[in-house]
Amino acid sequence: MLSLTESPWVRLPLVVLVVLSLQQSLLTQLRIFGVAGDLILLIAIVSGLVAGAERGAVAAFFIGIMFDLTLQTPFGLSALAYAVTAYGVGVLQTGYLRTSWWIGPLQVLVASAAATALYGIVATLFGAQGIITAHLIVVIVVVSSVNALLSPVAARIMRWALVPDGPRLRRRG
Amino acid sequence: MAPRFSGRRRATLVVLVLASVTLLTIDQRGSGPVDTARGFAGDVISPIRGAADTALSPFGNMWNGIFNYDDVRQENDRLRAEIDAQRAASLEAQAVVNDYNELRAVNGLTSLAAIPSVTAQVIGLPASNFELTVEIDQGSAKGLKVGMPVVSAGGLVGRLVKVYNNRSVVRLVTDPDLSVAVKIVPPQAAPGATTTTIVVPPSTTAPPLPPSTTIAPTTTTRRGAKPAVTTTAPAGAVTTTLAPTTVAPTTTTTRPNQLDRGSMHGRGQGQDLGIDFVDNDSGVKVGDVVLTSGVRSSLFPPDILCGVVSVATRNSGSLQLEVHVAPAADLGHLNFVKVLLWAPPQ
């Protein structure tokens, strides 16, 4: 039985709040080619990696909703893009064994690119204009690269938040 | 091992997608609960973000110091040179602006300088790469209302789209959802400029005409510039007949004070603005100035500087000129802005 402080219901909102603050303060200043890294997307994707397709998708949906609350973009858009991406990552994650250290960052790189493109497409379908431009390619490249670089750290944090009983179970086994 | 697709996992995904689409649809219909939730979330996150901003700004400064050092230095040099040039020009321009404002006041026209404003600091830049809004630290407590124009020292920044008690959200002019009625004027016709006429030097300059003195009839025919001017002198007067030389007149091309009107809209992040409905024959050129037109029912008062025409291209088969505008305000480095306490006339 997990204690209250170990519960994902407590840890995940805490992590999301901290990452949201970072995203809205530090990340808006650290721009590369005018593009900010997307830590929120990173933790959503990593949720799928560390918690599997189902739990990861639910966590990513929650993360997306929290992010949408702070934006003026269509409400539910981030939740949709993040949940679908985290689910996809989670499903693929169970399909093979991770034998090399670079598999995780590579997954995050590809998933970040896919999620950003999906976001742009869905936003356009819902009437947003000016998103699918040449600038979108720059956004995809920068966001994917930054997320891939930061993915090992994010994986540790999200494992702490979402699967606190993971190491114990392994020890028992 | 092949990926496992269990029914429960698929059902979870379907539920999440349906929930997202439902939320998107509710938001598209302009739902109150979503706005209320956003307001609450903003109120919660705002002080945390402020504290994080203060604590982490040294890292941001360090980053900019490392990666943008050369750019910043070049920009400083350029700005110093610009300041020197502007200092003299601003003194001259201020007198003209005063005249302009007085004339507008005399004629009962709204002057931008007469509109009261509230100064606000930008406290939140876009957190998402697809969001074209900024947050400012003033709200309804200072009389701000949705729809009020926001300007910086450079020019038009945007329009208030959400107003809370002590903060507001500004939609930037680069957002494609924001349209502004504008007029395009030659640079010299913008408020504060000293002349509206471009003088093109004549291609040929005639030398002074050597007068030949003769006793002539009572009429003097002065020839040269066409049409010929004939004046009548009193009888017996000594007249001077000018040699019949063709003099090229000084060519003075006067561009109209207003070249055309149009609807300016954003084209997304990192893109210049666009203007629709500009006639092919309007004479709009690169470098022309774009101001809010302030037409009846316009969302903005007249004569706010929006930017400078950066592209003016004729497209074959189109009746409209393709016009792009470089925003006058530096939207990437906003710090302090002014909210004009102005509401469009009903």
Coordinates of C-alpha atoms in Angstrom, one line a residue:
Chain A
M1 CA 0.0 0.0 0.0
L2 CA 1.4 3.4 -1.1
S3 CA 1.5 6.2 1.4
L4 CA -0.1 9.5 0.5
T5 CA 3.2 11.1 -0.5
E6 CA 4.0 8.2 -2.8
S7 CA 0.7 8.3 -4.6
P8 CA 0.8 9.3 -8.2
W9 CA -2.3 11.4 -7.4
V10 CA -0.1 13.6 -5.3
R11 CA 3.2 13.4 -7.1
L12 CA 1.9 13.9 -10.6
P13 CA 0.1 17.2 -9.9
L14 CA 3.2 18.4 -8.0
V15 CA 5.5 17.5 -11.0
V16 CA 3.1 19.2 -13.4
L17 CA 2.9 22.3 -11.4
V18 CA 6.7 22.6 -11.1
V19 CA 7.2 21.9 -14.9
L20 CA 4.4 24.3 -15.8
S21 CA 6.2 27.0 -13.8
L22 CA 9.5 26.2 -15.5
Q23 CA 7.8 26.2 -18.9
Q24 CA 6.2 29.6 -18.3
S25 CA 9.2 31.3 -16.8
L26 CA 12.6 29.8 -17.8
L27 CA 11.7 28.1 -21.0
T28 CA 10.1 31.3 -22.5
Q29 CA 13.5 32.9 -22.2
L30 CA 15.7 30.1 -23.4
R31 CA 14.6 30.2 -27.0
I32 CA 16.5 28.6 -29.9
F33 CA 15.7 30.2 -33.3
G34 CA 12.8 31.8 -31.5
V35 CA 11.4 28.4 -30.4
A36 CA 11.0 27.4 -26.8
G37 CA 11.5 23.8 -25.6
D38 CA 8.3 22.0 -24.6
L39 CA 8.8 20.4 -21.2
I40 CA 5.1 19.7 -20.9
L41 CA 5.2 17.6 -24.0
L42 CA 8.3 15.9 -22.8
I43 CA 6.8 14.7 -19.5
A44 CA 3.6 13.6 -21.3
I45 CA 5.6 11.4 -23.7
V46 CA 7.8 10.0 -21.0
S47 CA 4.6 9.1 -19.1
G48 CA 3.9 6.7 -21.9
L49 CA 7.4 5.3 -21.7
V50 CA 7.6 4.7 -18.0
A51 CA 4.0 3.9 -17.2
G52 CA 2.8 2.1 -20.3
A53 CA 0.1 2.9 -22.8
E54 CA -2.9 3.0 -20.6
R55 CA -1.6 4.8 -17.5
G56 CA 0.7 6.9 -19.6
A57 CA -2.2 8.1 -21.8
V58 CA -4.3 9.0 -18.8
A59 CA -1.4 10.9 -17.2
A60 CA -0.6 12.7 -20.5
F61 CA -4.3 13.6 -20.9
F62 CA -4.2 15.1 -17.4
I63 CA -0.9 16.9 -18.1
G64 CA -2.4 18.3 -21.4
I65 CA -5.5 19.5 -19.6
M66 CA -3.4 21.3 -17.0
F67 CA -1.4 23.0 -19.8
D68 CA -4.5 23.9 -21.8
L69 CA -5.8 25.7 -18.7
T70 CA -2.9 28.1 -18.9
L71 CA -3.1 28.7 -22.6
Q72 CA -5.4 30.6 -24.9
T73 CA -5.3 27.9 -27.6
P74 CA -8.4 25.7 -28.1
F75 CA -9.1 23.9 -24.8
G76 CA -8.4 20.1 -25.0
L77 CA -6.0 20.3 -27.9
S78 CA -2.9 19.6 -25.9
A79 CA -4.7 16.9 -24.0
L80 CA -5.7 15.2 -27.2
A81 CA -2.3 15.4 -28.9
Y82 CA -0.4 14.3 -25.7
A83 CA -2.8 11.4 -24.8
V84 CA -2.6 9.9 -28.3
T85 CA 1.2 10.3 -28.5
A86 CA 1.7 8.8 -25.0
Y87 CA -0.5 5.9 -25.9
G88 CA 1.4 5.3 -29.1
V89 CA 4.7 5.5 -27.3
G90 CA 3.4 3.1 -24.6
V91 CA 2.2 0.6 -27.1
L92 CA 5.5 0.6 -29.0
Q93 CA 7.4 0.4 -25.7
T94 CA 6.0 -3.0 -25.0
G95 CA 6.9 -4.3 -28.5
Y96 CA 10.6 -4.6 -28.0
L97 CA 13.4 -4.7 -25.4
R98 CA 15.4 -1.5 -24.8
T99 CA 18.9 -2.8 -25.1
S100 CA 20.7 0.5 -25.8
W101 CA 20.8 3.8 -23.9
W102 CA 19.9 5.8 -26.9
I103 CA 16.6 4.0 -27.7
G104 CA 14.7 6.1 -25.1
P105 CA 15.9 9.5 -26.4
L106 CA 15.3 8.4 -29.9
Q107 CA 11.7 7.4 -29.0
V108 CA 11.2 10.8 -27.4
L109 CA 12.7 12.5 -30.5
V110 CA 10.3 10.8 -32.9
A111 CA 7.3 11.1 -30.5
S112 CA 7.9 14.8 -29.9
A113 CA 8.0 15.4 -33.7
A114 CA 4.9 13.4 -34.2
A115 CA 3.0 15.1 -31.3
T116 CA 4.0 18.6 -32.5
A117 CA 2.8 17.8 -36.0
L118 CA -0.4 16.2 -34.7
Y119 CA -1.0 19.3 -32.6
G120 CA -0.6 21.5 -35.7
I121 CA -2.9 19.4 -37.8
V122 CA -5.7 19.1 -35.2
A123 CA -5.5 22.8 -34.4
T124 CA -5.9 23.6 -38.0
L125 CA -8.9 21.2 -38.3
F126 CA -10.4 23.1 -35.4
G127 CA -10.1 26.4 -37.2
A128 CA -6.7 27.7 -35.9
Q129 CA -4.8 29.6 -38.6
G130 CA -1.1 30.3 -39.2
I131 CA 0.2 27.1 -37.6
I132 CA 1.0 24.9 -40.6
T133 CA 3.8 27.2 -42.0
A134 CA 7.5 26.8 -42.6
H135 CA 8.0 27.8 -39.0
L136 CA 6.4 24.6 -37.9
I137 CA 9.4 22.7 -39.2
V138 CA 11.7 24.8 -37.0
V139 CA 9.4 24.2 -34.0
I140 CA 9.4 20.4 -34.6
V141 CA 13.2 20.2 -35.0
V142 CA 14.0 22.4 -31.9
V143 CA 11.3 20.8 -29.6
S144 CA 12.3 17.2 -30.6
S145 CA 16.0 17.8 -30.1
V146 CA 15.6 19.5 -26.7
N147 CA 13.2 16.9 -25.5
A148 CA 15.5 14.0 -26.6
L149 CA 18.4 15.7 -24.7
L150 CA 16.3 16.1 -21.5
S151 CA 14.6 12.7 -21.7
P152 CA 16.8 10.8 -19.3
V153 CA 16.2 13.4 -16.6
A154 CA 12.5 13.5 -17.4
A155 CA 12.3 9.7 -17.3
R156 CA 13.7 9.6 -13.7
I157 CA 11.2 12.3 -12.6
M158 CA 8.2 10.7 -14.2
R159 CA 9.2 7.2 -12.9
W160 CA 9.2 8.8 -9.4
A161 CA 5.8 10.4 -10.0
L162 CA 4.0 7.6 -11.8
V163 CA 5.6 4.3 -10.8
P164 CA 6.8 4.7 -7.2
D165 CA 6.3 1.0 -6.5
G166 CA 8.2 -0.1 -9.6
P167 CA 11.6 -0.7 -7.9
R168 CA 10.0 -2.4 -4.9
L169 CA 8.2 -4.9 -7.1
R170 CA 11.4 -5.6 -8.9
R171 CA 13.1 -6.2 -5.6
R172 CA 10.4 -8.6 -4.6
G173 CA 10.6 -10.4 -7.9
Chain B
M1 CA 7.6 -9.5 -29.3
A2 CA 4.6 -8.0 -31.2
P3 CA 2.9 -5.0 -29.7
R4 CA -0.1 -6.0 -27.5
F5 CA -3.4 -4.2 -28.2
S6 CA -5.7 -5.1 -25.4
G7 CA -9.4 -4.1 -25.6
R8 CA -9.2 -2.2 -22.4
R9 CA -6.3 -0.1 -23.5
R10 CA -8.1 0.8 -26.7
A11 CA -11.2 1.7 -24.8
T12 CA -9.2 4.0 -22.6
L13 CA -7.7 5.7 -25.6
V14 CA -11.2 6.1 -27.2
V15 CA -12.6 7.6 -24.0
L16 CA -9.7 10.1 -23.8
V17 CA -10.0 11.1 -27.4
L18 CA -13.8 11.6 -27.1
A19 CA -13.3 13.6 -23.9
S20 CA -10.7 15.8 -25.7
V21 CA -13.0 16.4 -28.7
T22 CA -15.9 17.2 -26.4
L23 CA -13.8 19.7 -24.5
L24 CA -12.6 21.2 -27.8
T25 CA -16.2 21.5 -29.0
I26 CA -17.4 23.1 -25.8
D27 CA -14.6 25.6 -26.0
Q28 CA -15.3 26.4 -29.6
R29 CA -18.9 27.3 -28.6
G30 CA -17.5 29.8 -26.1
S31 CA -18.2 28.1 -22.9
G32 CA -18.2 30.0 -19.5
P33 CA -17.0 27.1 -17.4
V34 CA -13.8 26.8 -19.5
D35 CA -13.1 30.5 -19.1
T36 CA -13.7 30.3 -15.4
A37 CA -11.4 27.3 -15.0
R38 CA -8.7 29.1 -17.1
G39 CA -9.1 32.2 -14.9
F40 CA -8.7 30.1 -11.7
A41 CA -5.7 28.2 -13.1
G42 CA -4.1 31.5 -14.1
D43 CA -4.7 33.0 -10.7
V44 CA -3.0 29.9 -9.1
I45 CA -0.1 29.7 -11.5
S46 CA 0.6 33.4 -11.8
P47 CA 2.4 33.9 -8.4
I48 CA 4.2 30.6 -8.7
R49 CA 5.4 31.6 -12.2
G50 CA 6.4 35.1 -10.9
A51 CA 8.5 33.5 -8.2
A52 CA 10.1 31.1 -10.6
D53 CA 10.7 33.9 -13.0
T54 CA 12.6 35.9 -10.4
A55 CA 14.6 32.9 -9.2
L56 CA 15.4 31.6 -12.7
S57 CA 16.0 34.9 -14.6
P58 CA 19.8 34.7 -14.0
F59 CA 19.8 31.5 -16.0
G60 CA 17.9 33.1 -18.8
N61 CA 20.3 36.0 -18.8
M62 CA 23.2 33.7 -18.8
W63 CA 21.8 31.8 -21.7
N64 CA 21.2 35.0 -23.7
G65 CA 24.6 36.2 -22.7
I66 CA 26.3 33.1 -24.0
F67 CA 24.3 32.4 -27.2
N68 CA 23.2 35.9 -28.2
Y69 CA 26.2 38.0 -27.1
D70 CA 27.3 39.0 -30.6
D71 CA 23.7 39.8 -31.6
V72 CA 23.2 41.9 -28.5
R73 CA 26.4 43.8 -29.1
Q74 CA 25.6 44.5 -32.7
E75 CA 22.1 45.5 -31.7
N76 CA 23.5 47.9 -29.1
D77 CA 25.8 49.5 -31.6
R78 CA 22.9 49.9 -34.1
L79 CA 20.6 51.2 -31.4
R80 CA 23.2 53.8 -30.3
A81 CA 23.5 55.1 -33.8
E82 CA 19.7 55.1 -34.1
I83 CA 19.3 57.0 -30.9
D84 CA 21.6 59.7 -32.0
A85 CA 19.7 60.1 -35.3
Q86 CA 16.4 60.0 -33.5
R87 CA 17.2 62.6 -30.9
A88 CA 17.4 65.4 -33.4
A89 CA 14.5 64.1 -35.4
S90 CA 12.3 63.7 -32.4
L91 CA 12.7 67.4 -31.4
E92 CA 11.6 68.4 -34.9
A93 CA 8.8 65.9 -35.0
Q94 CA 7.4 66.8 -31.7
A95 CA 6.6 70.3 -32.9
V96 CA 4.8 68.8 -35.9
V97 CA 2.9 66.3 -33.7
N98 CA 1.8 69.1 -31.5
D99 CA 0.4 71.0 -34.5
Y100 CA -1.2 67.8 -35.7
N101 CA -2.9 67.1 -32.4
E102 CA -4.1 70.7 -32.1
L103 CA -5.5 70.5 -35.6
R104 CA -7.3 67.3 -34.8
A105 CA -8.7 68.8 -31.6
V106 CA -9.9 71.9 -33.4
N107 CA -11.6 69.7 -36.0
G108 CA -13.1 67.5 -33.3
L109 CA -11.2 64.4 -34.3
T110 CA -9.9 61.8 -31.9
S111 CA -6.2 62.1 -31.3
L112 CA -4.2 59.2 -30.1
A113 CA -2.4 61.4 -27.5
A114 CA -5.7 62.3 -26.0
I115 CA -6.7 58.8 -25.2
P116 CA -6.0 57.9 -21.6
S117 CA -3.9 54.8 -21.0
V118 CA -2.6 52.4 -18.4
T119 CA 1.0 51.3 -18.4
A120 CA 1.5 47.5 -17.7
Q121 CA 4.4 45.1 -17.5
V122 CA 4.5 41.9 -19.5
I123 CA 4.6 39.1 -17.0
G124 CA 4.1 36.1 -19.2
L125 CA 5.4 35.3 -22.6
P126 CA 3.8 32.6 -24.7
A127 CA 4.5 29.3 -23.0
S128 CA 3.5 27.3 -26.1
N129 CA 5.1 27.7 -29.5
F130 CA 1.6 27.9 -31.0
E131 CA 0.3 30.6 -28.7
L132 CA 0.4 34.2 -29.8
T133 CA -0.6 35.9 -26.6
V134 CA 1.2 37.6 -23.7
E135 CA 0.0 38.3 -20.2
I136 CA 0.2 41.7 -18.5
D137 CA 0.0 42.7 -14.9
Q138 CA -3.0 45.0 -15.0
G139 CA -6.6 44.1 -15.1
S140 CA -10.2 45.2 -14.5
A141 CA -9.1 46.9 -11.2
K142 CA -7.4 49.5 -13.4
G143 CA -10.4 49.9 -15.7
L144 CA -9.2 47.5 -18.4
K145 CA -11.8 45.8 -20.5
V146 CA -11.8 43.1 -23.2
G147 CA -11.1 44.7 -26.6
M148 CA -8.9 47.6 -25.6
P149 CA -5.9 48.2 -27.8
V150 CA -2.4 47.6 -26.5
V151 CA 0.6 49.5 -27.8
S152 CA 4.3 49.7 -27.0
A153 CA 6.8 52.4 -27.7
G154 CA 7.2 50.8 -31.2
G155 CA 3.6 50.6 -32.2
L156 CA 0.6 48.3 -32.1
V157 CA 1.0 45.2 -30.0
G158 CA -2.5 43.7 -29.9
R159 CA -5.8 43.7 -28.2
L160 CA -7.0 42.5 -24.8
V161 CA -8.9 39.2 -25.1
K162 CA -9.2 38.2 -21.4
V163 CA -9.3 40.6 -18.5
Y164 CA -9.1 39.3 -14.9
N165 CA -8.9 41.4 -11.7
N166 CA -5.2 42.0 -11.7
R167 CA -3.9 40.6 -15.0
S168 CA -5.0 40.4 -18.6
V169 CA -4.2 38.5 -21.7
V170 CA -3.2 40.3 -24.9
R171 CA -3.7 38.7 -28.3
L172 CA -0.7 39.8 -30.4
V173 CA -1.1 41.3 -33.9
T174 CA 0.7 38.3 -35.3
D175 CA -2.2 36.0 -34.4
P176 CA -4.2 35.2 -37.6
D177 CA -7.4 35.6 -35.6
L178 CA -6.8 39.3 -35.1
S179 CA -7.8 41.6 -37.9
V180 CA -7.1 45.3 -38.0
A181 CA -8.5 47.9 -40.3
V182 CA -5.5 49.8 -41.6
K183 CA -4.5 52.5 -44.0
I184 CA -1.3 52.6 -45.9
V185 CA 0.5 56.0 -46.2
P186 CA 3.7 57.1 -47.7
P187 CA 6.4 57.5 -45.1
Q188 CA 6.3 61.3 -45.3
A189 CA 2.5 61.3 -44.7
A190 CA 2.7 59.5 -41.4
P191 CA 1.8 61.7 -38.4
G192 CA 4.9 63.5 -37.3
A193 CA 6.5 63.6 -40.7
T194 CA 7.4 67.1 -42.1
T195 CA 6.3 66.8 -45.7
T196 CA 4.0 64.8 -47.9
T197 CA 5.7 65.5 -51.2
I198 CA 8.4 63.6 -52.8
V199 CA 10.4 65.9 -55.1
V200 CA 12.0 64.1 -58.0
P201 CA 14.9 66.1 -59.5
P202 CA 14.3 67.1 -63.1
S203 CA 16.1 65.0 -65.6
T204 CA 17.4 68.1 -67.5
T205 CA 18.1 71.4 -66.1
A206 CA 17.8 74.4 -68.4
P207 CA 20.5 77.1 -68.0
P208 CA 19.4 80.7 -67.2
L209 CA 17.9 82.2 -70.3
P210 CA 19.9 85.1 -71.9
P211 CA 17.4 88.0 -72.4
S212 CA 17.6 89.8 -75.7
T213 CA 16.3 93.4 -75.3
T214 CA 14.3 94.7 -78.3
I215 CA 11.6 97.3 -78.9
A216 CA 8.7 95.2 -79.3
P217 CA 5.0 95.4 -79.5
T218 CA 3.0 95.8 -76.4
T219 CA 2.8 92.1 -75.7
T220 CA 5.4 90.0 -74.2
T221 CA 5.4 86.4 -74.9
R222 CA 7.2 84.3 -72.4
R223 CA 7.9 81.0 -73.8
G224 CA 9.6 78.1 -72.3
A225 CA 7.5 76.1 -70.0
K226 CA 4.4 74.8 -71.7
P227 CA 1.8 76.1 -72.0
A228 CA 3.1 79.5 -72.9
V229 CA 2.2 82.4 -70.7
T230 CA 1.3 85.7 -72.3
T231 CA 1.0 88.9 -70.3
T232 CA 0.0 92.3 -71.5
A233 CA 2.2 95.3 -70.8
P234 CA 1.2 99.0 -71.0
A235 CA 1.8 100.6 -74.4
G236 CA 5.3 102.0 -75.0
A237 CA 6.9 99.9 -72.3
V238 CA 10.2 98.3 -72.9
T239 CA 9.7 94.6 -73.1
T240 CA 11.9 91.7 -72.9
T241 CA 11.5 88.8 -75.1
L242 CA 12.8 85.6 -73.8
A243 CA 14.6 83.3 -76.1
P244 CA 12.3 80.5 -77.3
T245 CA 14.0 77.8 -75.3
T246 CA 12.2 74.7 -74.0
V247 CA 12.7 74.4 -70.3
A248 CA 12.1 71.0 -68.6
P249 CA 9.8 71.6 -65.7
T250 CA 10.8 70.5 -62.3
T251 CA 9.0 67.2 -61.8
T252 CA 7.2 67.0 -58.6
T253 CA 5.5 63.6 -57.9
T254 CA 3.1 64.0 -55.1
R255 CA 1.9 60.7 -53.7
P256 CA -1.5 60.9 -52.0
N257 CA -1.6 61.1 -48.3
Q258 CA -3.3 57.8 -48.2
L259 CA -2.5 55.1 -50.7
D260 CA -5.1 52.5 -49.8
R261 CA -7.0 50.9 -47.0
G262 CA -7.1 47.2 -46.1
S263 CA -7.5 44.6 -43.5
M264 CA -4.4 43.6 -41.7
H265 CA -4.1 40.2 -40.1
G266 CA -1.4 38.0 -38.5
R267 CA 0.2 35.2 -40.4
G268 CA 1.5 33.2 -37.4
Q269 CA 4.6 33.2 -35.3
G270 CA 7.8 34.3 -37.0
Q271 CA 5.9 35.7 -40.0
D272 CA 5.3 39.2 -41.1
L273 CA 1.7 40.5 -41.1
G274 CA -0.4 40.5 -44.2
I275 CA -2.9 43.1 -45.6
D276 CA -5.9 42.0 -47.7
F277 CA -7.9 44.2 -50.2
V278 CA -5.1 46.4 -51.4
D279 CA -5.7 47.4 -54.9
N280 CA -3.1 46.6 -57.6
D281 CA -3.0 50.2 -58.7
S282 CA -2.7 51.7 -55.2
G283 CA 0.9 52.5 -55.6
V284 CA 1.9 50.9 -52.3
K285 CA 5.6 50.3 -52.1
V286 CA 8.1 48.7 -49.7
G287 CA 8.8 51.2 -47.0
D288 CA 5.3 52.7 -46.8
V289 CA 3.8 53.1 -43.4
V290 CA 0.8 51.2 -42.1
L291 CA -1.4 52.9 -39.5
T292 CA -4.8 51.9 -38.0
S293 CA -7.4 53.5 -40.1
G294 CA -10.0 54.1 -37.3
V295 CA -12.9 53.7 -39.7
R296 CA -16.4 53.6 -38.2
S297 CA -16.8 50.5 -36.0
S298 CA -13.1 49.8 -36.2
L299 CA -11.6 47.9 -33.2
F300 CA -8.8 50.4 -32.9
P301 CA -8.5 54.2 -32.8
P302 CA -6.9 55.9 -35.8
D303 CA -3.2 56.4 -36.5
I304 CA -1.6 53.8 -34.3
L305 CA 1.6 52.7 -36.1
C306 CA 1.4 49.1 -37.1
G307 CA 4.5 48.6 -39.2
V308 CA 6.2 49.1 -42.4
V309 CA 5.5 47.5 -45.7
S310 CA 8.1 44.8 -46.3
V311 CA 6.7 43.1 -49.4
A312 CA 4.4 44.6 -52.1
T313 CA 4.1 42.1 -54.9
R314 CA 1.7 42.0 -57.9
N315 CA 0.5 38.5 -58.5
S316 CA -0.6 37.8 -62.0
G317 CA -4.3 37.1 -62.3
S318 CA -5.0 38.8 -59.0
L319 CA -6.7 42.1 -58.5
Q320 CA -5.1 42.6 -55.1
L321 CA -1.5 43.5 -54.3
E322 CA 0.2 41.0 -51.9
V323 CA 1.3 43.2 -49.1
H324 CA 3.4 42.0 -46.1
V325 CA 4.1 44.3 -43.1
A326 CA 7.0 44.1 -40.7
P327 CA 5.5 44.9 -37.2
A328 CA 6.7 48.1 -35.7
A329 CA 6.6 46.8 -32.2
D330 CA 9.3 44.3 -31.1
L331 CA 6.9 41.6 -30.2
G332 CA 9.7 39.2 -29.2
H333 CA 11.1 41.5 -26.5
L334 CA 8.1 43.1 -24.9
N335 CA 8.5 44.5 -21.4
F336 CA 6.3 47.5 -20.8
V337 CA 3.2 48.2 -22.8
K338 CA 0.3 50.7 -22.7
V339 CA -3.3 49.8 -22.7
L340 CA -5.4 52.5 -24.4
L341 CA -8.6 53.0 -22.4
W342 CA -10.6 53.2 -25.6
A343 CA -13.7 51.3 -26.7
P344 CA -14.9 51.2 -30.3
P345 CA -17.9 53.4 -31.0
Q346 CA -21.1 51.5 -30.8

